[in-house]
XYZ file of C-alpha atoms in Angstrom:
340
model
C 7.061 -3.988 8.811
C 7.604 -1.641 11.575
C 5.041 -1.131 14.509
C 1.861 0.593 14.061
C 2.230 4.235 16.164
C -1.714 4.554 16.472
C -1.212 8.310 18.030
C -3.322 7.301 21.218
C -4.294 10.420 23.282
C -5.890 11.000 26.608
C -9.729 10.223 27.158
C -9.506 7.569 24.235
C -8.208 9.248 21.410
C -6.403 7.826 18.895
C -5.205 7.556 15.409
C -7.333 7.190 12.745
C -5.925 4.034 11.445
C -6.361 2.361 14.777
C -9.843 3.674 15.387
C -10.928 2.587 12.233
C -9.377 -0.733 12.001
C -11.670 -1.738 15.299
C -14.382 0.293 14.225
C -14.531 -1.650 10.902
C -13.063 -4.965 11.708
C -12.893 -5.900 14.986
C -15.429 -7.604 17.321
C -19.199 -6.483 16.017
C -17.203 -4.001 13.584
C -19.279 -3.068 10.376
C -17.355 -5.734 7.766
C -18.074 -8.600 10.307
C -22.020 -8.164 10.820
C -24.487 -10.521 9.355
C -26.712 -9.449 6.726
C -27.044 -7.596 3.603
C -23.460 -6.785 4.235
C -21.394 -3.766 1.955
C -24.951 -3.586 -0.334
C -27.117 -2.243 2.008
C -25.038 1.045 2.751
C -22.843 1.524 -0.533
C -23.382 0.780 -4.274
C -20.067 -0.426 -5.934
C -19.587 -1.484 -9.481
C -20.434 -4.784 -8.827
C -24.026 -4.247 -7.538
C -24.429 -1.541 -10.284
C -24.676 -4.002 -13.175
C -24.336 -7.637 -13.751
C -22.423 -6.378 -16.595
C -19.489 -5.873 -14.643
C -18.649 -9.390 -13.323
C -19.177 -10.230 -17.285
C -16.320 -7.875 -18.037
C -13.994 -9.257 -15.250
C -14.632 -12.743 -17.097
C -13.623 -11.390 -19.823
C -10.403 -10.328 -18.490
C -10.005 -13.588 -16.716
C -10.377 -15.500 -19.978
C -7.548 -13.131 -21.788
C -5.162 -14.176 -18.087
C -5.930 -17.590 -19.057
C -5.316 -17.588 -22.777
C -2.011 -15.682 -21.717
C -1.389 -18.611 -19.571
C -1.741 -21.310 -21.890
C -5.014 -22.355 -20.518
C -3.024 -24.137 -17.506
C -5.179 -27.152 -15.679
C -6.285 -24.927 -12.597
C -7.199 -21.256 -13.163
C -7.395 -18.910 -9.746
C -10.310 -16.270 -9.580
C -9.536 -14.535 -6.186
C -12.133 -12.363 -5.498
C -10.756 -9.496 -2.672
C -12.590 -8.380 0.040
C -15.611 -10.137 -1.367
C -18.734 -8.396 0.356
C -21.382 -11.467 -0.041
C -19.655 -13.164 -2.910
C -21.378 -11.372 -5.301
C -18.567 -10.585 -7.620
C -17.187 -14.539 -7.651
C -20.876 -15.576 -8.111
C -21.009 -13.498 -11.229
C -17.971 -14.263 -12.396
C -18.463 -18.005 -12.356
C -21.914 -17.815 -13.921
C -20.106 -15.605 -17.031
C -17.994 -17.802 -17.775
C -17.882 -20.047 -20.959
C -18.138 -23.436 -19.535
C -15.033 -24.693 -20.517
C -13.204 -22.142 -18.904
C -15.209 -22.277 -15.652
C -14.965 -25.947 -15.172
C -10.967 -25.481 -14.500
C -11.584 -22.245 -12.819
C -10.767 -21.998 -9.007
C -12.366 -19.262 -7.302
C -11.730 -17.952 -3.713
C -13.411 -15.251 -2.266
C -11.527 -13.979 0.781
C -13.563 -11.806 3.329
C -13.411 -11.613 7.341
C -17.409 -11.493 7.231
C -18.863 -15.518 7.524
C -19.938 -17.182 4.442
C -23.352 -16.166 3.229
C -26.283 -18.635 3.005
C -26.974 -19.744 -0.687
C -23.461 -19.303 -2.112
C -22.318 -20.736 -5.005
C -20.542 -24.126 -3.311
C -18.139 -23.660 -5.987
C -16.411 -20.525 -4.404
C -14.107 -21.474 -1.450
C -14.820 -19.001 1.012
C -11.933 -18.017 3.166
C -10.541 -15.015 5.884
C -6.874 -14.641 4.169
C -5.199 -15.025 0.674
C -4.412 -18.345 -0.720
C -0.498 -18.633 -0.967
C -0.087 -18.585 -4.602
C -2.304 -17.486 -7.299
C -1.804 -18.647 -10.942
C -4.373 -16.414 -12.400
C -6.315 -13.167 -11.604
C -6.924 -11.809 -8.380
C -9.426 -8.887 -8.301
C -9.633 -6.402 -5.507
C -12.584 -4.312 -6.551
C -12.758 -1.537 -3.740
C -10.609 -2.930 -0.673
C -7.657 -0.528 -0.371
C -9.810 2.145 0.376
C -11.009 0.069 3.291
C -7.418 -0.589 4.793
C -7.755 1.982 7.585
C -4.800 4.910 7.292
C -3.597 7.617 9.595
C -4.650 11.160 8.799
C -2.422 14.245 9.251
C -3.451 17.580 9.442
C -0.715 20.892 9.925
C -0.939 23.265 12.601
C -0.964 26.510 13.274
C 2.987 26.577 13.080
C 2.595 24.504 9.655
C 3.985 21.258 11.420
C 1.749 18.000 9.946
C 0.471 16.169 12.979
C -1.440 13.155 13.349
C -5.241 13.279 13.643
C -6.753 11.998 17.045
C -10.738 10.739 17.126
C -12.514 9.850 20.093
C -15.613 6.941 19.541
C -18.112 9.636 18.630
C -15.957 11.094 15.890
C -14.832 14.381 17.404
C -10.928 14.741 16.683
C -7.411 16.832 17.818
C -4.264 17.254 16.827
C -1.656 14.481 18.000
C 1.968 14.448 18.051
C 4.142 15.983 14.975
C 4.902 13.101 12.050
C 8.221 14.719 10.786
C 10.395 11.161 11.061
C 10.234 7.926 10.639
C 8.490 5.756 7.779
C 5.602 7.602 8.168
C 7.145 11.372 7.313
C 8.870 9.522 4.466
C 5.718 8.553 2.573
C 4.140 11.819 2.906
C 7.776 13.924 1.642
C 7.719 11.210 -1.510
C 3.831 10.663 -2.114
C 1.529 13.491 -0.224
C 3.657 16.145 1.145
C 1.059 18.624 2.770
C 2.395 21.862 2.600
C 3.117 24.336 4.927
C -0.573 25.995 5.011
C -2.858 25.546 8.625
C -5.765 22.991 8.517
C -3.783 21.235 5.249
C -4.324 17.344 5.663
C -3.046 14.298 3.958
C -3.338 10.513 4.627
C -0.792 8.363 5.177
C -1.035 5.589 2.273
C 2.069 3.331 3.612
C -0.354 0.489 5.177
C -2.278 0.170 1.444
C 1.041 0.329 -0.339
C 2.565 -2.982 2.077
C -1.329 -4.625 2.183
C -1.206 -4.224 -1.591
C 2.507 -5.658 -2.262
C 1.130 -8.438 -0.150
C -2.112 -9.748 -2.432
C -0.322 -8.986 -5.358
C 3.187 -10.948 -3.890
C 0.628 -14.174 -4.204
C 0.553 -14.084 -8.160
C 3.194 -16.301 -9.178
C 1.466 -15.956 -12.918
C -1.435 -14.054 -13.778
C -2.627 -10.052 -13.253
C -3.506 -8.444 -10.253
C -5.543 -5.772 -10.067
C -6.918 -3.236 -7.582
C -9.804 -0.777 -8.831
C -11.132 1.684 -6.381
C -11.378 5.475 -5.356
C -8.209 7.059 -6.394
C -5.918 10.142 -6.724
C -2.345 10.589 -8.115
C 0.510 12.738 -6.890
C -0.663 15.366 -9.376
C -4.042 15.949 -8.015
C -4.073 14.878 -4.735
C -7.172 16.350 -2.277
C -5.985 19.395 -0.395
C -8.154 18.552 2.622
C -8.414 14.350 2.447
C -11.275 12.408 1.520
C -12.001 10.610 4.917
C -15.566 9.744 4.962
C -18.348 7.540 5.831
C -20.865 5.842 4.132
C -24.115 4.657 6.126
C -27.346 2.906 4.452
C -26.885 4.443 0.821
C -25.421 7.923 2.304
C -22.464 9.419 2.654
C -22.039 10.296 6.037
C -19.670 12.173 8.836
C -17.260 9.275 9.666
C -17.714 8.045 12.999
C -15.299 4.884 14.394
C -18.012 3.366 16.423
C -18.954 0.510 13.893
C -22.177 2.009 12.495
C -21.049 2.899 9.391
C -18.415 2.778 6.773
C -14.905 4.068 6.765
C -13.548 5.174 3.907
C -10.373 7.272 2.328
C -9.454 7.474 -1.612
C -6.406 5.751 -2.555
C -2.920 7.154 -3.336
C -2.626 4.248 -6.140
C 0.089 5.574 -7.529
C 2.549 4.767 -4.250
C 0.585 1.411 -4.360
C 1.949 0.628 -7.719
C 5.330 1.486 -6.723
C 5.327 -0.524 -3.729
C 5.738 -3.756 -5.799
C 8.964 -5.182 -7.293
C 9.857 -5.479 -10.010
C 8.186 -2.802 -11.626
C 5.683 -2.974 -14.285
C 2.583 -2.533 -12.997
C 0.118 0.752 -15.056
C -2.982 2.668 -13.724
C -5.740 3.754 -16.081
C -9.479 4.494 -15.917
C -12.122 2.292 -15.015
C -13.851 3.427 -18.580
C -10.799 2.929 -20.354
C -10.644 -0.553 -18.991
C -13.658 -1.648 -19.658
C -13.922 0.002 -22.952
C -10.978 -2.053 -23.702
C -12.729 -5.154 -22.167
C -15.589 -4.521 -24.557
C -18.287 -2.321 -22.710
C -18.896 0.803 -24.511
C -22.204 2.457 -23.508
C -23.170 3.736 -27.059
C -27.085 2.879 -27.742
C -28.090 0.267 -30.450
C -29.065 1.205 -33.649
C -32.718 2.155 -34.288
C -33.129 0.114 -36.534
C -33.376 -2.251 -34.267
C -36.303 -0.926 -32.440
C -38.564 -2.083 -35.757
C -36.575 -5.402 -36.963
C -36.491 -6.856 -33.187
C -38.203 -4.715 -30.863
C -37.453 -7.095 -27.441
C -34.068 -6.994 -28.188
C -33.811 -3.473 -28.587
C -34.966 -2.741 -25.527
C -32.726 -5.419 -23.833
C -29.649 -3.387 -26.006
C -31.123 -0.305 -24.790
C -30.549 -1.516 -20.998
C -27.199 -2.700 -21.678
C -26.190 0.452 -23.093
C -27.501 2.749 -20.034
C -25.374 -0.196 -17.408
C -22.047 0.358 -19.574
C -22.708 3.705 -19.398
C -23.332 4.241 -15.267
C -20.199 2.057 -15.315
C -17.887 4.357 -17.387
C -19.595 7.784 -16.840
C -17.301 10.416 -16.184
C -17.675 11.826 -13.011
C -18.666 8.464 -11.564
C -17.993 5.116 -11.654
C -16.076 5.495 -14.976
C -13.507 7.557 -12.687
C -12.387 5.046 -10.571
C -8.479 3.885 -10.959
C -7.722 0.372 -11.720
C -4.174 -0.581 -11.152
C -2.987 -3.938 -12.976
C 0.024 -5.454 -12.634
C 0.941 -8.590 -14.860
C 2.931 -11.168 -13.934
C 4.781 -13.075 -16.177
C 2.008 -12.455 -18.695
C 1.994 -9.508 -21.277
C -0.689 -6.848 -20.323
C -3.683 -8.257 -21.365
C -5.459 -4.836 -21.361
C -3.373 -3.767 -24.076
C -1.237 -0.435 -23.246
């Protein structure tokens, strides 16, 4: 890996990348306080319904019958928040399959009171997974450099003091850099154009994923593709349920959509396939269509209970929300157990 250029300026500016990796994970940064943690400012899948860990133990039970039900089954939960997603994994679980189930959820934050003892709790990846690791809405928190062209259409790298206010930084027209943008996000020629720079997901993703020796990996989160990509960025923050101006001084989240199709590339050997986050779980077994109404007269209780289920699976598929996220799975000497 080559060294980071963070773009520092005068007076404290610097790169976007570098400002947000303190801002979100260094000393007092916002994914290291105590508390409520990623809950109290964002709602993510996992928060949205129960029914979405169910569906992830779904797809963990198709890894392991793919795997011939080895002795030791890895569930590595990425970029865990408070566990929540392990937790409700293990607890769907048939019990068979959970009592040879290994589950790790890695996070910088400390371990949070009341955990499930069964989930080892660590700050980096185990070294090899045989299994499914899950990274439900990390790579949009691996901090990347924006770019923005200039009045002479030249991209240049985005400078932010502390309180948020930016400038234009030197030119990125070589280097590793320039090369991911002229393959994955070139950004034109037009003034006030801006991109981000998606190399550091695309290595930080061909890491977790290098750990599967057997098994699927598989990223889900904010995405675009080269064919629609945002003409302006998506650089925001997120601060106690609002989306907010991003600002790297810890107090709130940073966050940037994901170029997932460079991500998928950046893994060899190939094989790896994005779809929706509705077509997934469709496929998985969540569908959103109410019950029948005749059920409201034969069993009234569990009509209404249906009737619940139905409106989760359908937050979690809508289009236009949480049903558009990508999910990117790559298999690993398993056949695609979503089907495809």
């Amino acid at each position: 890996m080559e060294p980071v250029t963070d773009g520092a300026g005068t007076g404290g500016a610097r790169g976007w990348r570098a400002a947000a990796q303190d801002a979100l994970y260094g000393p007092g940064g916002f994914y290291r306080r105590a508390g409520a943690g990623p809950a109290g400012h964002f709602r993510t899948s996992v928060h949205a319904s129960p029914l979405f860990a169910g569906a992830v133990a779904r797809l963990l039970c198709r890894v392991d019958e793919a795997l011939g039900r080895p002795a030791v089954l890895d569930f590595v939960d990425m970029a865990a928040g408070r566990g929540e997603l392990a937790a409700g994994v293990l607890a769907a679980l048939p019990a068979g399959v959970a009592a040879r189930t290994r589950a790790y959820a890695v996070e910088l934050a400390g371990r949070p009171a009341g955990l499930d003892q069964r989930i080892e709790w660590r700050a980096g990846l185990p070294e090899r997974v045989t299994g499914l690791l899950f990274a439900n809405e990390w790579l949009d928190n691996v901090p990347v450099d924006v770019v923005e062209v200039d009045a002479a259409g030249v991209p240049r790298r985005v400078l932010v003091e502390a309180d948020g206010n930016e400038r234009l930084g030197e030119p990125v027209v070589t280097g590793a850099e320039a090369e991911w943008l002229a393959r994955w996000w070139p950004p034109g020629t037009e003034p006030g154009l801006r991109a981000e720079i998606g190399l550091p997901r695309d290595l930080a993703w061909a890491a977790a994923a290098g750990t599967v020796a057997r098994g699927l990996a598989v990223a889900v989160d904010y995405a675009h593709t080269a064919a629609a990509r945002p003409p302006f960025g998506t650089l925001t923050g997120f601060r106690e349920g609002r989306e907010t101006t991003p600002v790297p001084d810890g107090s709130c989240d940073i966050t940037a959509h994901v170029a997932l199709d460079a991500c998928a590339a950046a893994c060899t050997p190939p094989g790896a396939r994005l779809l929706s986050q509705r077509d997934a779980l469709h496929a998985l077994g969540l569908s959103g269509a109410r019950p029948p109404l005749a059920l409201a007269s034969t069993d009234p209780a569990g009509y209404v209970r249906a009737l619940a289920g139905a409106g989760a699976a359908a937050e979690l598929t809508a289009p236009g929300g949480l049903g558009d996220f990508g999910w990117l799975v790559r298999p690993v000497g398993i056949p695609d157990v979503l089907g495809g």
